Amino acid sequence: MKMQTWLDKLNPKQKQAATHASGPLFVVAGAGTGKTRTLTTRIAYLIEALGVAPESILAVTFTNKAAKEMKDRIVEMAGPYATNTWVYTFHAFGVQVLRRDIEHLKMGYTTKFNIIDEDDAKAMVRKIIKDLNLDTKSYKANNIRHKISVFKHLKIDYFENDNERIVLERYTADLRENNLLDFDDLQILTYKLFNEHADVLAYYQNKFNYILVDE
């Protein structure tokens, strides 16, 4: 199906957004109004009509399902060549960056790191509480894990006492010693890389000519 046919499926405002060639563009629309369809059509338009290299386009969204659907739509519109477009969740994009550059942080992590899910993270906290012989009724793993996450993201200390802070220290040390990242780290360490290592930031700034966010 030709690109023009895909564009004709959009209303005038959507088509205007999809064919916007350069410079920032902010689209505000309610749920179910076709924002994702407009965004994916725009990516296909950039590739198919303007000759933009797929690997120079980054699109980020919130769920794995949405990322897969976006990638499938783009390939359907622009062909197999569009497979090289970077379409990821925010966390998955972080993984791509960290797999290449995490060793710049000199925190003990290598690019062969493994990722733990939230259940694994809570299990680690639960084990630390047990190893410290803390009362499991007073020190609940889910609660402390939430406080750890808030502290890691916002540097806000909601810990009630030094024992909870010791759990944080043990948890952080265990992650590093075992080359493990939790979901928080995927965002925090990517930001840390970009913020503290100008060469890493410059690499991605030069790599991507177009960055699109599906929110």
mmCIF file of C-alpha atoms in Angstrom:
data_model
loop_
_atom_site.group_PDB
_atom_site.id
_atom_site.type_symbol
_atom_site.label_atom_id
_atom_site.label_comp_id
_atom_site.label_asym_id
_atom_site.label_seq_id
_atom_site.Cartn_x
_atom_site.Cartn_y
_atom_site.Cartn_z
ATOM 1 C CA MET A 1 0.000 0.000 0.000
ATOM 2 C CA LYS A 2 1.402 3.407 -0.972
ATOM 3 C CA MET A 3 2.290 5.978 1.643
ATOM 4 C CA GLN A 4 -0.333 8.381 0.329
ATOM 5 C CA THR A 5 -3.012 5.780 0.994
ATOM 6 C CA TRP A 6 -1.967 5.573 4.645
ATOM 7 C CA LEU A 7 -1.961 9.346 4.918
ATOM 8 C CA ASP A 8 -5.447 9.518 3.436
ATOM 9 C CA LYS A 9 -6.715 7.470 6.374
ATOM 10 C CA LEU A 10 -5.874 10.369 8.699
ATOM 11 C CA ASN A 11 -8.011 13.416 9.343
ATOM 12 C CA PRO A 12 -6.543 16.821 8.355
ATOM 13 C CA LYS A 13 -4.993 17.567 11.768
ATOM 14 C CA GLN A 14 -3.510 14.078 12.049
ATOM 15 C CA LYS A 15 -2.134 14.354 8.529
ATOM 16 C CA GLN A 16 -0.587 17.724 9.362
ATOM 17 C CA ALA A 17 1.210 16.171 12.348
ATOM 18 C CA ALA A 18 2.264 13.066 10.412
ATOM 19 C CA THR A 19 3.868 15.080 7.612
ATOM 20 C CA HIS A 20 5.601 17.633 9.856
ATOM 21 C CA ALA A 21 9.130 17.484 8.490
ATOM 22 C CA SER A 22 11.411 19.066 11.070
ATOM 23 C CA GLY A 23 11.533 20.885 14.382
ATOM 24 C CA PRO A 24 9.625 20.166 17.614
ATOM 25 C CA LEU A 25 5.961 19.212 17.524
ATOM 26 C CA PHE A 26 3.653 18.692 20.508
ATOM 27 C CA VAL A 27 0.310 16.980 19.911
ATOM 28 C CA VAL A 28 -2.451 17.159 22.522
ATOM 29 C CA ALA A 29 -5.452 14.857 22.081
ATOM 30 C CA GLY A 30 -7.709 12.699 24.208
ATOM 31 C CA ALA A 31 -7.743 8.931 24.557
ATOM 32 C CA GLY A 32 -8.788 7.021 21.472
ATOM 33 C CA THR A 33 -8.260 9.911 19.085
ATOM 34 C CA GLY A 34 -5.505 8.241 17.040
ATOM 35 C CA LYS A 35 -2.304 9.655 18.550
ATOM 36 C CA THR A 36 -0.394 6.393 18.151
ATOM 37 C CA ARG A 37 -1.649 5.891 14.598
ATOM 38 C CA THR A 38 -0.548 9.426 13.764
ATOM 39 C CA LEU A 39 2.867 8.866 15.313
ATOM 40 C CA THR A 40 3.503 5.584 13.525
ATOM 41 C CA THR A 41 2.328 7.077 10.227
ATOM 42 C CA ARG A 42 4.720 9.954 10.798
ATOM 43 C CA ILE A 43 7.632 7.559 11.276
ATOM 44 C CA ALA A 44 6.680 5.639 8.137
ATOM 45 C CA TYR A 45 6.372 8.959 6.274
ATOM 46 C CA LEU A 46 9.843 10.023 7.410
ATOM 47 C CA ILE A 47 11.293 6.748 6.129
ATOM 48 C CA GLU A 48 9.246 6.218 2.998
ATOM 49 C CA ALA A 49 8.679 9.758 1.750
ATOM 50 C CA LEU A 50 11.631 11.712 3.120
ATOM 51 C CA GLY A 51 14.295 9.004 3.014
ATOM 52 C CA VAL A 52 15.224 9.235 6.703
ATOM 53 C CA ALA A 53 17.331 6.282 7.848
ATOM 54 C CA PRO A 54 15.248 4.085 10.215
ATOM 55 C CA GLU A 55 18.150 3.663 12.635
ATOM 56 C CA SER A 56 18.209 7.449 13.145
ATOM 57 C CA ILE A 57 14.640 7.438 14.493
ATOM 58 C CA LEU A 58 13.817 6.723 18.139
ATOM 59 C CA ALA A 59 10.250 6.209 19.371
ATOM 60 C CA VAL A 60 9.479 5.510 23.026
ATOM 61 C CA THR A 61 6.276 4.406 24.694
ATOM 62 C CA PHE A 62 5.131 2.908 28.005
ATOM 63 C CA THR A 63 4.317 -0.771 27.426
ATOM 64 C CA ASN A 64 5.920 -3.655 25.556
ATOM 65 C CA LYS A 65 2.613 -4.328 23.838
ATOM 66 C CA ALA A 66 2.396 -0.756 22.551
ATOM 67 C CA ALA A 67 6.019 -0.853 21.354
ATOM 68 C CA LYS A 68 5.436 -4.077 19.419
ATOM 69 C CA GLU A 69 2.244 -2.779 17.839
ATOM 70 C CA MET A 70 3.969 0.438 16.830
ATOM 71 C CA LYS A 71 6.899 -1.416 15.271
ATOM 72 C CA ASP A 72 4.555 -3.757 13.386
ATOM 73 C CA ARG A 73 2.543 -0.825 11.995
ATOM 74 C CA ILE A 74 5.657 1.030 10.886
ATOM 75 C CA VAL A 75 7.026 -2.025 9.067
ATOM 76 C CA GLU A 76 3.621 -2.637 7.459
ATOM 77 C CA MET A 77 3.584 0.915 6.094
ATOM 78 C CA ALA A 78 7.247 1.438 5.213
ATOM 79 C CA GLY A 79 8.428 -2.118 4.542
ATOM 80 C CA PRO A 80 11.072 -4.432 6.071
ATOM 81 C CA TYR A 81 13.699 -1.680 5.831
ATOM 82 C CA ALA A 82 11.875 0.073 8.683
ATOM 83 C CA THR A 83 12.722 -2.793 11.070
ATOM 84 C CA ASN A 84 15.835 -0.850 12.088
ATOM 85 C CA THR A 85 13.742 1.902 13.670
ATOM 86 C CA TRP A 86 14.338 2.117 17.414
ATOM 87 C CA VAL A 87 10.925 1.538 19.000
ATOM 88 C CA TYR A 88 11.127 0.739 22.708
ATOM 89 C CA THR A 89 9.565 1.305 26.077
ATOM 90 C CA PHE A 90 11.441 3.809 28.235
ATOM 91 C CA HIS A 91 12.931 0.920 30.219
ATOM 92 C CA ALA A 92 13.904 -1.071 27.129
ATOM 93 C CA PHE A 93 15.591 1.971 25.618
ATOM 94 C CA GLY A 94 17.584 2.242 28.832
ATOM 95 C CA VAL A 95 18.661 -1.372 28.419
ATOM 96 C CA GLN A 96 20.004 -0.632 24.927
ATOM 97 C CA VAL A 97 22.036 2.304 26.224
ATOM 98 C CA LEU A 98 23.358 0.466 29.271
ATOM 99 C CA ARG A 99 24.338 -2.633 27.293
ATOM 100 C CA ARG A 100 26.709 -0.395 25.371
ATOM 101 C CA ASP A 101 27.859 2.142 27.929
ATOM 102 C CA ILE A 102 27.225 1.134 31.550
ATOM 103 C CA GLU A 103 30.915 0.539 32.227
ATOM 104 C CA HIS A 104 31.535 4.276 31.844
ATOM 105 C CA LEU A 105 29.858 4.701 35.236
ATOM 106 C CA LYS A 106 32.608 2.694 36.988
ATOM 107 C CA MET A 107 30.105 1.353 39.514
ATOM 108 C CA GLY A 108 31.171 -2.270 39.160
ATOM 109 C CA TYR A 109 28.593 -3.162 36.540
ATOM 110 C CA THR A 110 29.541 -4.780 33.248
ATOM 111 C CA THR A 111 27.603 -4.855 29.992
ATOM 112 C CA LYS A 112 26.692 -8.484 30.765
ATOM 113 C CA PHE A 113 24.370 -7.369 33.593
ATOM 114 C CA ASN A 114 21.107 -9.204 34.285
ATOM 115 C CA ILE A 115 17.781 -7.535 35.033
ATOM 116 C CA ILE A 116 15.561 -8.490 37.953
ATOM 117 C CA ASP A 117 11.824 -7.912 37.947
ATOM 118 C CA GLU A 118 9.858 -6.399 40.813
ATOM 119 C CA ASP A 119 9.100 -9.784 42.395
ATOM 120 C CA ASP A 120 12.814 -10.604 42.454
ATOM 121 C CA ALA A 121 13.591 -7.198 43.954
ATOM 122 C CA LYS A 122 11.082 -7.753 46.766
ATOM 123 C CA ALA A 123 12.479 -11.235 47.360
ATOM 124 C CA MET A 124 15.975 -9.747 47.730
ATOM 125 C CA VAL A 125 14.687 -7.206 50.260
ATOM 126 C CA ARG A 126 12.826 -9.964 52.116
ATOM 127 C CA LYS A 127 16.014 -12.043 52.369
ATOM 128 C CA ILE A 128 18.005 -9.060 53.647
ATOM 129 C CA ILE A 129 15.389 -8.416 56.335
ATOM 130 C CA LYS A 130 15.652 -12.050 57.374
ATOM 131 C CA ASP A 131 19.477 -12.040 57.334
ATOM 132 C CA LEU A 132 19.471 -8.979 59.603
ATOM 133 C CA ASN A 133 17.120 -10.771 62.017
ATOM 134 C CA LEU A 134 14.583 -7.951 61.790
ATOM 135 C CA ASP A 135 10.967 -8.454 62.813
ATOM 136 C CA THR A 136 9.098 -9.221 59.583
ATOM 137 C CA LYS A 137 5.904 -7.764 61.025
ATOM 138 C CA SER A 138 7.565 -4.416 61.639
ATOM 139 C CA TYR A 139 9.763 -4.533 58.535
ATOM 140 C CA LYS A 140 7.639 -5.471 55.518
ATOM 141 C CA ALA A 141 9.489 -6.175 52.285
ATOM 142 C CA ASN A 142 6.934 -4.541 50.004
ATOM 143 C CA ASN A 143 6.921 -1.357 52.041
ATOM 144 C CA ILE A 144 10.700 -1.058 52.234
ATOM 145 C CA ARG A 145 11.101 -1.891 48.554
ATOM 146 C CA HIS A 146 8.732 0.993 47.749
ATOM 147 C CA LYS A 147 10.791 3.344 49.926
ATOM 148 C CA ILE A 148 13.961 2.201 48.166
ATOM 149 C CA SER A 149 12.406 2.949 44.789
ATOM 150 C CA VAL A 150 11.315 6.427 45.890
ATOM 151 C CA PHE A 151 14.775 7.111 47.287
ATOM 152 C CA LYS A 152 16.513 5.938 44.125
ATOM 153 C CA HIS A 153 14.324 8.046 41.833
ATOM 154 C CA LEU A 154 13.733 11.172 43.917
ATOM 155 C CA LYS A 155 16.371 11.072 46.690
ATOM 156 C CA ILE A 156 13.531 11.419 49.214
ATOM 157 C CA ASP A 157 14.245 9.585 52.458
ATOM 158 C CA TYR A 158 11.053 7.982 53.768
ATOM 159 C CA PHE A 159 12.971 5.439 55.843
ATOM 160 C CA GLU A 160 11.719 5.249 59.412
ATOM 161 C CA ASN A 161 14.998 4.232 61.058
ATOM 162 C CA ASP A 162 18.594 3.159 60.495
ATOM 163 C CA ASN A 163 17.608 -0.498 60.056
ATOM 164 C CA GLU A 164 15.638 0.386 56.937
ATOM 165 C CA ARG A 165 18.600 2.364 55.635
ATOM 166 C CA ILE A 166 20.842 -0.653 56.234
ATOM 167 C CA VAL A 167 18.444 -2.715 54.101
ATOM 168 C CA LEU A 168 18.875 -0.127 51.341
ATOM 169 C CA GLU A 169 22.671 -0.336 51.637
ATOM 170 C CA ARG A 170 22.655 -4.147 51.552
ATOM 171 C CA TYR A 171 20.217 -4.201 48.633
ATOM 172 C CA THR A 172 22.356 -1.747 46.633
ATOM 173 C CA ALA A 173 25.528 -3.701 47.410
ATOM 174 C CA ASP A 174 23.940 -7.040 46.473
ATOM 175 C CA LEU A 175 22.826 -5.662 43.120
ATOM 176 C CA ARG A 176 26.286 -4.383 42.265
ATOM 177 C CA GLU A 177 28.124 -7.458 43.513
ATOM 178 C CA ASN A 178 25.933 -9.715 41.390
ATOM 179 C CA ASN A 179 25.848 -7.443 38.310
ATOM 180 C CA LEU A 180 22.084 -7.010 38.635
ATOM 181 C CA LEU A 181 19.865 -4.067 37.726
ATOM 182 C CA ASP A 182 16.304 -3.515 38.870
ATOM 183 C CA PHE A 183 13.711 -1.612 36.836
ATOM 184 C CA ASP A 184 14.565 1.630 38.642
ATOM 185 C CA ASP A 185 18.195 1.337 37.546
ATOM 186 C CA LEU A 186 17.255 1.080 33.877
ATOM 187 C CA GLN A 187 16.019 4.660 33.976
ATOM 188 C CA ILE A 188 18.239 6.128 36.695
ATOM 189 C CA LEU A 189 21.552 4.846 35.332
ATOM 190 C CA THR A 190 20.669 5.848 31.769
ATOM 191 C CA TYR A 191 19.984 9.373 33.019
ATOM 192 C CA LYS A 192 23.223 9.287 35.030
ATOM 193 C CA LEU A 193 25.174 8.298 31.918
ATOM 194 C CA PHE A 194 23.705 11.115 29.853
ATOM 195 C CA ASN A 195 24.107 13.638 32.661
ATOM 196 C CA GLU A 196 27.679 12.806 33.631
ATOM 197 C CA HIS A 197 29.276 11.579 30.398
ATOM 198 C CA ALA A 198 29.093 14.120 27.614
ATOM 199 C CA ASP A 199 30.642 11.735 25.101
ATOM 200 C CA VAL A 200 27.909 9.142 25.655
ATOM 201 C CA LEU A 201 25.206 11.795 25.379
ATOM 202 C CA ALA A 202 26.781 13.163 22.201
ATOM 203 C CA TYR A 203 26.800 9.695 20.634
ATOM 204 C CA TYR A 204 23.028 9.372 20.956
ATOM 205 C CA GLN A 205 22.380 12.994 20.060
ATOM 206 C CA ASN A 206 24.242 12.399 16.818
ATOM 207 C CA LYS A 207 22.653 9.007 16.239
ATOM 208 C CA PHE A 208 19.024 10.130 16.425
ATOM 209 C CA ASN A 209 17.695 12.803 14.099
ATOM 210 C CA TYR A 210 14.111 12.242 15.213
ATOM 211 C CA ILE A 211 12.809 11.365 18.689
ATOM 212 C CA LEU A 212 9.101 10.667 19.136
ATOM 213 C CA VAL A 213 7.293 9.996 22.398
ATOM 214 C CA ASP A 214 3.963 8.182 22.519
ATOM 215 C CA GLU A 215 2.441 9.183 25.849
#
